[in-house]
Short mmCIF file of C-alpha atoms in Angstrom, two decimals:
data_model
loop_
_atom_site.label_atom_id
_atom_site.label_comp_id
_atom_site.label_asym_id
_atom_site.label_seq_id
_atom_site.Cartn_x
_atom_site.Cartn_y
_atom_site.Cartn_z
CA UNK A 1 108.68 6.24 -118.24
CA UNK A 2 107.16 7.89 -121.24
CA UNK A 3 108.24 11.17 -120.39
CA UNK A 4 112.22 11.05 -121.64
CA UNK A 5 113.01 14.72 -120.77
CA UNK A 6 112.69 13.45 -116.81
CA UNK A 7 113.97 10.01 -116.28
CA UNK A 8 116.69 7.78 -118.31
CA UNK A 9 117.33 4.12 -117.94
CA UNK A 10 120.82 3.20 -116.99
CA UNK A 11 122.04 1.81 -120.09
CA UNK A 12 120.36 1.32 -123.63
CA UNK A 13 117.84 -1.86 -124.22
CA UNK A 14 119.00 -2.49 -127.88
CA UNK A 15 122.49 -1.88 -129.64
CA UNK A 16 122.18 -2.48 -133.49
CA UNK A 17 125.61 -3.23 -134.05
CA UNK A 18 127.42 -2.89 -137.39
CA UNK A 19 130.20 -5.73 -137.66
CA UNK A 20 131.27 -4.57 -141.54
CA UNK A 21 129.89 -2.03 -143.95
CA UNK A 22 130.73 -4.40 -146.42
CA UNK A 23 128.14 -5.93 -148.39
CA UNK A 24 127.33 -7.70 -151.57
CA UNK A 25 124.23 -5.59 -152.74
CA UNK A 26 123.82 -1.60 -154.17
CA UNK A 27 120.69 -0.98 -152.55
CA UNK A 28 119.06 1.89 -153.76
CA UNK A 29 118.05 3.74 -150.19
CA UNK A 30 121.07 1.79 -148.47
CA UNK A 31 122.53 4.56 -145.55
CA UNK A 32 125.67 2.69 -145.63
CA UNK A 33 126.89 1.39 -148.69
CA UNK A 34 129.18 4.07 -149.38
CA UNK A 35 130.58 4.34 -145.80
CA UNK A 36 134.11 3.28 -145.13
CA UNK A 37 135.33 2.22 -141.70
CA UNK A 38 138.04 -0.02 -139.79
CA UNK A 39 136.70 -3.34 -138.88
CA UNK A 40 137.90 -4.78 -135.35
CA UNK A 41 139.64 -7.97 -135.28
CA UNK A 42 137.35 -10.97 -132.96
CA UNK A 43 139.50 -10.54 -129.99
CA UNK A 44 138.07 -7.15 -129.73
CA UNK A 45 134.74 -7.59 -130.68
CA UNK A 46 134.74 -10.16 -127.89
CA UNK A 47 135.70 -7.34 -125.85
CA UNK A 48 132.74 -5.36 -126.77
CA UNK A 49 130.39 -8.15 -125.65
CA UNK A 50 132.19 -8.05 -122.33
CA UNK A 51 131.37 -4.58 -122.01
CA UNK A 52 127.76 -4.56 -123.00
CA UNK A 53 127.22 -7.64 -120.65
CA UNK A 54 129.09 -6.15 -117.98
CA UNK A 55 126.62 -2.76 -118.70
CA UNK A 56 122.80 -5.32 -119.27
CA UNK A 57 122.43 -4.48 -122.21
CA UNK A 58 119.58 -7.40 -122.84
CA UNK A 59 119.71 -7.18 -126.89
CA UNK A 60 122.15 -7.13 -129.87
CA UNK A 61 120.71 -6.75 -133.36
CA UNK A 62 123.75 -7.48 -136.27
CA UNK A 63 122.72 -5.04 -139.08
CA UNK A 64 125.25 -3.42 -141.64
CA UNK A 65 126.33 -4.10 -144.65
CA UNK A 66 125.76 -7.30 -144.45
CA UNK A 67 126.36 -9.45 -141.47
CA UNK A 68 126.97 -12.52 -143.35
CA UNK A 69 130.53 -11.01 -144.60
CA UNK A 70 131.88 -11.49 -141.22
CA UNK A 71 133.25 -15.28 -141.03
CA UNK A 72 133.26 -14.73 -137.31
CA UNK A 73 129.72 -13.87 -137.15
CA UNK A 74 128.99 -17.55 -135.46
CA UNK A 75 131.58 -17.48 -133.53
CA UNK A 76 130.85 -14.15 -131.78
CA UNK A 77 127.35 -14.69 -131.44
CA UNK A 78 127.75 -17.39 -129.84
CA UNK A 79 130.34 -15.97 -127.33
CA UNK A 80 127.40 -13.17 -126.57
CA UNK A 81 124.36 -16.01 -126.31
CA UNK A 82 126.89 -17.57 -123.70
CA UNK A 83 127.18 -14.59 -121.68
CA UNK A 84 123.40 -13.66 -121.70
CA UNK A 85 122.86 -11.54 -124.82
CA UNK A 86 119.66 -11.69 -126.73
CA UNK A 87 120.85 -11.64 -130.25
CA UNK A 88 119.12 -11.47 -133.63
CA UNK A 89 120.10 -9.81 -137.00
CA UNK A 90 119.01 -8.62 -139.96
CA UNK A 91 120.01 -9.83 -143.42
CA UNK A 92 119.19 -10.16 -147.16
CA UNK A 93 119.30 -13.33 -147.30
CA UNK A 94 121.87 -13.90 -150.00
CA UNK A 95 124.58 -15.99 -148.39
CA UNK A 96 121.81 -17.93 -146.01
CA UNK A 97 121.73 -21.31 -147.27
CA UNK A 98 120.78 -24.68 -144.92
CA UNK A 99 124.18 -24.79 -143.36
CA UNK A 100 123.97 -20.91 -142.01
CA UNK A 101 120.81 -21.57 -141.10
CA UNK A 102 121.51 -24.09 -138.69
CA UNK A 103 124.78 -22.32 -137.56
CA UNK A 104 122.19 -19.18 -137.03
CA UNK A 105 120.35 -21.71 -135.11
CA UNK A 106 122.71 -23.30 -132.73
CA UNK A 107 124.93 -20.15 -131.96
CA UNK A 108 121.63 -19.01 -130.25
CA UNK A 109 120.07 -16.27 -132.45
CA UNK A 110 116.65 -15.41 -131.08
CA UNK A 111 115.23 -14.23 -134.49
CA UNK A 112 116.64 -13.71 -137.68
CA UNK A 113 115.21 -10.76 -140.55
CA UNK A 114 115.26 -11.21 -144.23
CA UNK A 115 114.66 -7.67 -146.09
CA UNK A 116 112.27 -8.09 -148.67
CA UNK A 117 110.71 -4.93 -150.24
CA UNK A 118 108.17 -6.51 -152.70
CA UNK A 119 106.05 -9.37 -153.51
CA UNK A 120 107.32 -8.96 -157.02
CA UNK A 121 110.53 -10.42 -157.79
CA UNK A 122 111.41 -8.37 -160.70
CA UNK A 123 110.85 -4.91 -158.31
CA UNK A 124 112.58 -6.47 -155.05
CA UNK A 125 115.52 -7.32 -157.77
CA UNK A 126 115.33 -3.98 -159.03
CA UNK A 127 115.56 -2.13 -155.91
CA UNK A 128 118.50 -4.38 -154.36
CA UNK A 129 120.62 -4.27 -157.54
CA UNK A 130 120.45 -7.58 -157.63
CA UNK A 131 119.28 -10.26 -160.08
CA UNK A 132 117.68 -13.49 -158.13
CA UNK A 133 117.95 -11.74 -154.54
CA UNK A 134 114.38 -11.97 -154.60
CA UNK A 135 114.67 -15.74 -154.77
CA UNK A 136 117.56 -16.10 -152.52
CA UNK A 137 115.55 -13.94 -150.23
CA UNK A 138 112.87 -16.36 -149.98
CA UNK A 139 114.77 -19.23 -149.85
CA UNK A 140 116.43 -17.50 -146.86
CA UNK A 141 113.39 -17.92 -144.90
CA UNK A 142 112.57 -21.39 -145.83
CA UNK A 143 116.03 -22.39 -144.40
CA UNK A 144 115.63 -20.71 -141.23
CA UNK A 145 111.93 -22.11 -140.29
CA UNK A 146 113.34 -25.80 -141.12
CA UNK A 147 116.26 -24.58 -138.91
CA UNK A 148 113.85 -23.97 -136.46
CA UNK A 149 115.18 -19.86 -136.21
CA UNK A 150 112.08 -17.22 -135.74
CA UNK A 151 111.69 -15.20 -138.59
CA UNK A 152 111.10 -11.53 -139.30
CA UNK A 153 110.22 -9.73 -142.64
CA UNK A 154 111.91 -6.26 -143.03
CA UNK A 155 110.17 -4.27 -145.32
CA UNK A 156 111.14 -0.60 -146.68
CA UNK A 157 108.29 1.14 -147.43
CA UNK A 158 108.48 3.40 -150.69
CA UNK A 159 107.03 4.54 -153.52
CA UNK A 160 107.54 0.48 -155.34
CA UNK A 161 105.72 -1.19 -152.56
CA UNK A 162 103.21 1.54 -150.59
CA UNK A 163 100.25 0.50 -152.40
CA UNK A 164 100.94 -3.16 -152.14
CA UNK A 165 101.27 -4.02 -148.30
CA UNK A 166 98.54 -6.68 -148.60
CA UNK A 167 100.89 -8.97 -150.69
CA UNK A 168 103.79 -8.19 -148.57
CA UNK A 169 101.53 -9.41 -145.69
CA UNK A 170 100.64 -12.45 -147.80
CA UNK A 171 104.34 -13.51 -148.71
CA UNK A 172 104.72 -13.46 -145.14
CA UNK A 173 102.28 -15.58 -144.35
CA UNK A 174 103.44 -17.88 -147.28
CA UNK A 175 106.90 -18.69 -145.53
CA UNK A 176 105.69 -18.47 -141.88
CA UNK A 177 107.04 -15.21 -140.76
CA UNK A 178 106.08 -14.68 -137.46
CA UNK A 179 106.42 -10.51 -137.69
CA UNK A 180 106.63 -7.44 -140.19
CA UNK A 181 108.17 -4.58 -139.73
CA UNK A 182 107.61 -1.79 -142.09
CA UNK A 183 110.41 0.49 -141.85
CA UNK A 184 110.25 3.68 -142.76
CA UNK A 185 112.13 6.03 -145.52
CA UNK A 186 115.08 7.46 -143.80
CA UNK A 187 116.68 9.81 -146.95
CA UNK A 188 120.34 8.52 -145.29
CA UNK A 189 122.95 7.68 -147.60
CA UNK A 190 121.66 6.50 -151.01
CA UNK A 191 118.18 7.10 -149.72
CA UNK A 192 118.74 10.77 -149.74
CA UNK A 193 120.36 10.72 -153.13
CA UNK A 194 117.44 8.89 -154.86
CA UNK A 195 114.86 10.26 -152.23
CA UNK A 196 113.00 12.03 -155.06
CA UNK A 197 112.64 8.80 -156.90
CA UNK A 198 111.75 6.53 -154.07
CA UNK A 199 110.20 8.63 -151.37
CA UNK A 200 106.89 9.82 -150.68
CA UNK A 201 104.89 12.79 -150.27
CA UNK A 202 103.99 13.65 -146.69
CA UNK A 203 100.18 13.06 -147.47
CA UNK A 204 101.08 9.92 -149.11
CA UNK A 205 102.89 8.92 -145.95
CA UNK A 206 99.48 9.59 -143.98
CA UNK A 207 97.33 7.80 -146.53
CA UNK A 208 99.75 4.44 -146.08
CA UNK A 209 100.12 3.96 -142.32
CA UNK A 210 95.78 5.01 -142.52
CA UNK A 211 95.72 1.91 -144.41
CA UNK A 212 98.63 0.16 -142.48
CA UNK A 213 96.93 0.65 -139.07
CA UNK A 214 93.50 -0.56 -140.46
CA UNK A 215 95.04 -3.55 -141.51
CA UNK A 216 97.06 -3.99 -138.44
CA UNK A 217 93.69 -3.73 -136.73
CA UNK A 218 92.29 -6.47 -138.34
CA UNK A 219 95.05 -8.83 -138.87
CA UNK A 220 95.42 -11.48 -136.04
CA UNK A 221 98.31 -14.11 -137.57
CA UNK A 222 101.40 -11.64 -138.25
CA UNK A 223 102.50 -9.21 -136.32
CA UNK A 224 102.91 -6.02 -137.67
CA UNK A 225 105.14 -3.58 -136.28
CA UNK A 226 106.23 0.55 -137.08
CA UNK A 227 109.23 2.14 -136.43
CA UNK A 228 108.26 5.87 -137.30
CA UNK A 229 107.08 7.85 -134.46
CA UNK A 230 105.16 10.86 -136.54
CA UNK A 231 102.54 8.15 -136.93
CA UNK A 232 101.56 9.08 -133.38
CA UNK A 233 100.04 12.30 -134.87
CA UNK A 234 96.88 10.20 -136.33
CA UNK A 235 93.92 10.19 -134.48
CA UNK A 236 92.98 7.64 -132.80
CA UNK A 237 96.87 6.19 -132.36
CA UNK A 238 97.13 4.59 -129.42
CA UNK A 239 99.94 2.47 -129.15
CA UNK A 240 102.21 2.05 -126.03
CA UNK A 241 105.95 3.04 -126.00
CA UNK A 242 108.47 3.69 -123.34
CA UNK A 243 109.72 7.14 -124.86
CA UNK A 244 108.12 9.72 -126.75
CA UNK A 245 109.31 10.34 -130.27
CA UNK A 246 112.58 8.76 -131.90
CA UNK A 247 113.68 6.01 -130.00
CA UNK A 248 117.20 6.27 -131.29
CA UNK A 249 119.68 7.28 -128.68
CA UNK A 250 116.76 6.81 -125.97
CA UNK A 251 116.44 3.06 -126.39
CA UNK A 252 119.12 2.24 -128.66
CA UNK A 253 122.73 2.81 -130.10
CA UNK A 254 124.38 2.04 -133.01
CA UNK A 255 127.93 0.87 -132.83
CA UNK A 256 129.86 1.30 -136.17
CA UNK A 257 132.50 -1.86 -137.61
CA UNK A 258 135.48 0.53 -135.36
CA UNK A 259 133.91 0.57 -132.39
CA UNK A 260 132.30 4.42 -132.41
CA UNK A 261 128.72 4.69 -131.09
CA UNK A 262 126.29 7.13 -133.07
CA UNK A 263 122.83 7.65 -131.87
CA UNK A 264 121.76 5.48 -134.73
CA UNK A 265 122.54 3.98 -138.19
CA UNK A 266 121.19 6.95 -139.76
CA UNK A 267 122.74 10.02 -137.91
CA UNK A 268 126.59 9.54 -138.41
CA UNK A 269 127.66 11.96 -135.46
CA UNK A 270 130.23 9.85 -133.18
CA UNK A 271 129.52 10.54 -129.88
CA UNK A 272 132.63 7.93 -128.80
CA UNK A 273 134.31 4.98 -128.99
CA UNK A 274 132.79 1.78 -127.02
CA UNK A 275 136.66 0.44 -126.32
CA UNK A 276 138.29 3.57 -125.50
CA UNK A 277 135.16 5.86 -123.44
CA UNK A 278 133.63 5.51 -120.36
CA UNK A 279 130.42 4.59 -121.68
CA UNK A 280 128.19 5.65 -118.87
CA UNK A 281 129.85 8.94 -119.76
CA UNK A 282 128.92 8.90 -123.12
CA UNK A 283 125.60 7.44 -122.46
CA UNK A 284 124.89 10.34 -119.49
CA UNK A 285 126.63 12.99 -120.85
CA UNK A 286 127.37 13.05 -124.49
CA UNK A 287 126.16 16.69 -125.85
CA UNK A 288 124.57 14.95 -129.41
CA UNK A 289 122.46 12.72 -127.05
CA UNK A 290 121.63 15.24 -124.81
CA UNK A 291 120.21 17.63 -127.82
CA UNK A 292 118.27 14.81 -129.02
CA UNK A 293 116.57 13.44 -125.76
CA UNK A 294 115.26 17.22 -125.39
CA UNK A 295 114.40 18.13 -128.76
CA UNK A 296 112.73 21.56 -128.87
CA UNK A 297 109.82 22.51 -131.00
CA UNK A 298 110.62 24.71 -134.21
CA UNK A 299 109.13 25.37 -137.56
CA UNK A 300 105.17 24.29 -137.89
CA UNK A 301 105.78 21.97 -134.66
CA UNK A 302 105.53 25.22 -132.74
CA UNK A 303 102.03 25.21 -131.08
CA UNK A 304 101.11 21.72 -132.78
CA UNK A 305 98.71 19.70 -130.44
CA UNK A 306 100.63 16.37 -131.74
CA UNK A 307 104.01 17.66 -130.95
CA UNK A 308 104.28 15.93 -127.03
CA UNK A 309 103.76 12.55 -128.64
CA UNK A 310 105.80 12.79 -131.99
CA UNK A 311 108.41 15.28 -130.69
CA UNK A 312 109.09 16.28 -134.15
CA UNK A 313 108.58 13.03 -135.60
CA UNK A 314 112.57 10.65 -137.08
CA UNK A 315 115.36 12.58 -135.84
CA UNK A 316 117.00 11.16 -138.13
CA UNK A 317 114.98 12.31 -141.16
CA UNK A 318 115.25 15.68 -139.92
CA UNK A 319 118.52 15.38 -139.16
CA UNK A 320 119.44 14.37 -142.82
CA UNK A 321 117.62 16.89 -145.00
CA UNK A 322 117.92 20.07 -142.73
CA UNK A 323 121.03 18.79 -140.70
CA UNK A 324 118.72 20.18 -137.37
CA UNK A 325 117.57 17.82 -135.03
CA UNK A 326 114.53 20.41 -134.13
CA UNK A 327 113.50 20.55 -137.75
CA UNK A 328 109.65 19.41 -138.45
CA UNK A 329 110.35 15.10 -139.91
CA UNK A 330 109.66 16.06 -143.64
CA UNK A 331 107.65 13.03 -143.72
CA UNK A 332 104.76 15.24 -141.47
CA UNK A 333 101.41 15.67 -143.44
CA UNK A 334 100.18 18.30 -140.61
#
């Protein structure tokens, strides 16, 4: 099924769901700190479970903001881990002390993420806004491995931490993180207003995952995983995946605090609203998802060998600097 422009599954695998765009940090590349948006009461979050159950949808990932904010977090993921939902989220680690930890733990959360962007407290500080979020951070992850939760390490890569992935790798290993993801820079939100600060250059961008891949290679304790499909241009790549290109609106959704579903976190186009759509009609039919599922070659992806593979590389990079889904990703060093 690696050929998206001939076959769709029946219903997405993952929805990262937004619960509140409130949060207690000012990231610097944050895509939603300056959003505003209703926020559902339980009863109809509840409601939302029912219908992603009712539709097997196998996974739930709590992003935001910050999940934390929610005091019904527990409670509804608990209600999902009743009725079958994997469920894991991501967080910075702030508000997780021993007693969240262990209410993590027994309201069934499958894994848990902690964002840390350096091995250097004073940077990770600096980028979060945050004095001691570095500490809390790590903390974070202590709690959850004595809770008994599998941890993740979410890692923006940028121009702070690009040339230090080895003792990102390390800190991992420190706390017993059992994967990394390296995400990468999306120029959403904040990220696009400080993009020239924080960013990199598109040959930059090759030189890192060259080095990331290499050490991927040879590293046999973590797992190290990408979430930027332009990497599929380098020779040699040969990782599996079930689409081609973005995975966002192919694999996944991304349902905002009032219900609306977007294709993901970083393209805000509403494509409807989870409690009031049909959502096999929206998930069929919707015109945004159809555009992005058969993206079309434009710019220097015209006649580029890589192009079946990376099918223009994030969406939602190109999405956010040329507001063109066909647009080359910016990010492209070819």
């Amino acid at each position: 099924m690696s050929d998206f422009s001939t076959e769709i599954f029946s219903a997405p695998l993952t929805i990262n769901w937004t619960l509140s765009f409130g949060c207690n940090f000012t990231c610097e590349h944050c895509y939603s700190r300056d959003e505003v948006c209703e926020e559902l009461a339980t009863a109809d979050l509840r409601r939302i479970v029912d219908i992603l159950v009712d539709k097997q949808i196998p996974f739930v990932n709590f992003g935001g903001g910050e999940p934390l904010i929610r005091p019904d977090l527990l409670e509804l993921a608990a209600y999902a881990t009743e009725r079958g939902l994997n469920v894991s989220m991501n967080s910075n680690g702030w508000l997780l002390d021993a007693a969240i930890a262990q209410g993590l733990h027994d309201s069934g959360f499958k894994s848990v993420g902690i964002s840390i962007d350096s091995a250097e407290a004073e940077l990770h500080d600096d980028f979060r806004n945050r004095s001691g979020s570095f500490a809390r951070a790590v903390a974070a992850l202590d709690h959850l491995r004595t809770a008994g939760v599998r941890t993740t390490m979410s890692s923006v890569i940028s121009r702070i931490n690009y040339r230090h992935l080895r003792d990102l790798l390390d800190l991992a290993r420190d706390r017993g993180v059992a994967q990394v993801y390296l995400h990468n820079f999306k120029c959403s939100g904040r990220g696009f207003k400080n993009r020239q600060e924080l960013d990199l250059t598109a040959e930059e961008w090759r030189d890192f995952y060259v080095e990331a891949l290499r050490v991927r290679d040879e590293t046999s304790d973590l797992l190290i995983s990408f979430d930027d499909p332009v990497i599929s241009s380098l020779p040699g790549y040969s990782a599996k995946s079930l689409v081609n290109g973005s995975s966002c609106g192919k694999l996944s959704l991304h349902l905002r605090p009032n219900g609306d579903l977007t294709p993901c976190g970083f393209i805000p186009l509403v494509i409807g609203n989870i409690l009031r759509d049909d959502f096999d009609a929206l998930w069929y039919d919707s015109p945004i998802l159809q555009r992005m599922r058969h993206k079309e070659a434009s710019g220097k992806c015209q006649g580029c060998a890589a192009f079946e593979k990376c099918l223009g590389g994030c969406t939602a990079r190109a999405f956010a600097v040329t507001g063109d889904f066909n647009q080359p990703d910016p990010h492209c060093w070819k």
